[in-house]
XYZ file of C-alpha atoms in Angstrom:
219
model
C 15.806 -0.711 8.444
C 17.589 0.512 5.024
C 15.747 1.488 1.726
C 17.389 1.598 -1.121
C 17.430 4.771 -2.978
C 17.365 3.518 -6.712
C 16.468 6.729 -8.114
C 16.453 10.843 -7.397
C 12.996 12.266 -6.448
C 11.574 13.133 -10.047
C 10.621 16.778 -10.365
C 8.427 16.432 -13.863
C 6.175 14.123 -14.998
C 8.238 12.900 -17.638
C 10.760 12.148 -15.110
C 8.484 10.199 -13.112
C 7.209 8.235 -15.592
C 10.686 7.130 -16.777
C 11.571 5.964 -12.695
C 7.841 3.783 -13.067
C 9.108 2.226 -16.571
C 12.588 0.978 -15.446
C 11.590 -0.006 -11.977
C 8.273 -2.027 -13.268
C 10.890 -4.658 -14.563
C 12.077 -5.832 -11.251
C 8.557 -6.290 -9.453
C 8.354 -9.773 -8.974
C 4.655 -11.427 -8.443
C 5.985 -14.640 -6.371
C 6.953 -14.779 -2.886
C 6.882 -16.255 0.694
C 3.325 -17.192 1.610
C 3.373 -16.522 5.527
C 4.774 -13.422 7.493
C 5.470 -12.735 11.189
C 5.695 -9.035 11.368
C 3.408 -7.150 9.115
C 3.758 -3.360 8.336
C 0.661 -0.876 7.732
C 1.521 2.243 5.765
C -0.864 5.514 5.393
C -0.561 9.172 4.924
C -2.309 12.244 5.859
C -2.806 15.527 4.440
C -3.142 18.470 6.835
C -4.362 21.503 4.114
C -2.954 20.814 0.712
C 0.895 20.079 0.933
C 1.441 19.151 4.672
C 1.235 15.615 4.968
C 2.338 12.960 7.739
C 3.374 9.684 6.659
C 2.922 6.694 9.389
C 3.923 3.291 9.492
C 3.000 0.796 12.301
C 4.350 -2.621 12.623
C 2.086 -5.247 13.939
C 2.220 -9.205 15.106
C 0.787 -10.723 12.335
C -0.430 -13.212 14.415
C -1.890 -11.410 17.276
C -2.449 -8.212 15.650
C -1.029 -6.372 18.328
C 1.393 -3.315 17.707
C 5.175 -3.949 17.936
C 6.742 -0.763 16.753
C 5.333 2.627 15.128
C 7.005 5.755 13.647
C 5.957 8.575 11.474
C 7.761 11.488 9.718
C 6.279 15.127 8.681
C 6.967 16.419 5.494
C 5.285 18.102 2.237
C 4.074 16.502 -1.198
C 7.207 16.581 -2.616
C 5.323 16.137 -6.303
C 2.169 17.720 -7.792
C -1.547 15.833 -8.275
C -1.062 14.017 -11.246
C -3.210 10.958 -11.939
C -1.022 7.940 -12.074
C 2.014 9.601 -10.382
C 0.458 9.995 -6.969
C 2.836 8.216 -5.232
C 5.438 10.489 -5.759
C 3.841 13.071 -3.491
C 3.861 10.573 -0.543
C 7.167 8.327 -1.063
C 9.805 10.410 0.319
C 8.076 11.111 3.737
C 6.920 7.335 3.630
C 10.649 6.163 2.712
C 11.709 8.506 5.920
C 9.367 6.760 8.235
C 10.144 3.333 7.117
C 13.728 3.870 7.516
C 13.396 4.860 11.295
C 11.811 1.543 12.314
C 13.961 -0.615 14.214
C 12.542 -3.725 12.996
C 12.350 -5.152 9.702
C 8.819 -6.116 8.561
C 8.192 -9.006 6.495
C 5.120 -7.676 4.618
C 4.222 -4.093 3.867
C 0.414 -3.288 3.150
C -0.332 0.204 1.729
C -2.988 2.189 1.221
C -3.433 2.271 -2.570
C -2.611 0.189 -5.536
C 0.150 -1.961 -6.718
C -0.557 -3.635 -10.593
C -3.683 -2.081 -10.422
C -2.557 1.162 -11.688
C -2.530 2.833 -15.152
C 1.298 2.368 -15.621
C 1.127 -1.321 -13.656
C 3.599 0.275 -10.750
C 1.489 1.623 -7.910
C 2.478 2.707 -4.628
C 2.988 -0.613 -3.493
C 4.908 -1.851 -6.201
C 7.218 1.094 -5.896
C 7.835 0.756 -1.739
C 8.351 -3.234 -2.435
C 10.864 -2.685 -5.017
C 12.781 0.374 -2.789
C 12.733 -1.765 0.344
C 12.941 -5.445 -1.425
C 9.785 -6.639 0.855
C 6.591 -8.150 -0.204
C 4.419 -5.653 -0.531
C 0.822 -5.286 -1.194
C -1.930 -2.581 -2.012
C -5.437 -2.083 -0.691
C -7.689 0.911 -2.151
C -10.799 2.045 -1.015
C -12.199 2.384 -3.960
C -11.503 0.935 -7.804
C -8.992 2.270 -9.555
C -8.199 1.087 -13.229
C -9.997 -2.227 -15.090
C -13.136 -3.733 -14.344
C -14.911 -6.004 -12.110
C -18.252 -7.531 -11.418
C -19.370 -7.365 -7.654
C -18.466 -9.753 -5.415
C -20.562 -12.224 -3.385
C -21.982 -10.471 -0.322
C -19.853 -12.781 2.057
C -16.778 -12.368 3.720
C -14.086 -13.636 1.173
C -15.989 -13.390 -1.628
C -13.930 -12.050 -4.329
C -14.176 -11.098 -8.397
C -11.347 -10.621 -10.537
C -10.246 -6.513 -11.468
C -9.171 -7.152 -15.125
C -7.379 -4.025 -17.117
C -5.958 -4.207 -20.312
C -6.958 -8.030 -20.504
C -4.702 -9.118 -17.448
C -6.002 -9.606 -14.300
C -4.677 -6.867 -11.987
C -6.375 -7.416 -8.639
C -9.422 -8.687 -6.755
C -12.488 -6.968 -5.652
C -12.440 -8.439 -2.078
C -15.261 -8.726 0.500
C -13.862 -8.399 4.008
C -17.156 -7.931 5.867
C -20.530 -9.422 4.645
C -22.649 -7.005 3.090
C -19.907 -4.354 3.545
C -18.175 -2.918 0.359
C -15.136 -4.657 -1.035
C -11.533 -3.676 -1.011
C -9.604 -3.455 -4.096
C -6.450 -5.852 -3.512
C -3.955 -5.896 -6.034
C 0.097 -7.305 -5.812
C 2.751 -4.581 -5.180
C 6.156 -6.868 -5.361
C 7.486 -10.476 -4.167
C 3.966 -11.933 -3.261
C 1.293 -13.722 -5.459
C -2.324 -12.538 -5.718
C -3.769 -15.034 -3.811
C -1.303 -14.587 -1.080
C -2.075 -11.086 -1.193
C -6.059 -11.593 -0.931
C -5.536 -14.564 2.055
C -3.361 -11.991 3.948
C -5.820 -9.015 3.635
C -8.483 -11.103 5.098
C -6.007 -12.526 7.491
C -5.279 -9.100 8.514
C -8.802 -7.681 8.831
C -10.604 -8.407 12.270
C -13.639 -6.439 12.444
C -13.739 -3.810 10.519
C -13.665 -3.165 6.344
C -9.938 -2.386 6.290
C -7.024 -4.731 7.248
C -5.670 -3.856 10.649
C -2.550 -2.588 9.930
C -3.710 0.033 7.542
C -6.344 1.540 9.907
C -3.598 1.945 12.634
C -1.700 3.574 10.179
C -4.395 6.150 9.731
C -5.369 6.540 13.062
C -1.126 7.661 13.830
C -0.987 9.993 10.906
C -4.212 11.865 11.840
C -2.891 11.617 15.661
C 0.682 11.327 15.563
C 1.217 12.895 18.946
């Protein structure tokens, strides 16, 4: 698949923030409601800077793998809160470009609108690819939320700066929620519904779990 190169990779904080500010206006918060091929994306670090980016495409109905790819590299940017995506984007883009199929939805291990600058990894990858994208975080990042009810599907809004930027969503009964936010070309209702649809047995959606395993064990 093709990933549009909308900017050079930044070399410092000012450049990175300028990229986020410029691309944030391209984010679309509505889009399709059904998806046939769903890609999970994750990155695993080997030491401080060496990393493996993995993309696993699943059939959205059966959750069976369709294609999987990896790309090895080094962190492309220092660790700066709010700019973490720039460490991983080059390797993730390389992995995406190795796919022979084009997914209908990107499910990112990270954040979308629920981000200090309103432009997390899921937003960035969605804008670069033009594909619907959502973020699923394991821990809260920005904003405040009440604790959702104990049952699968219970949720509460994540509010940041007076706006709703995501949902704390219970995917398993009496298990810690995950933190869902829109990335690009998807509504929040659809993003939450897809996370539940794609979570078969465990806390995290199957596409992310597959990508995490592949990133850790690429051979």
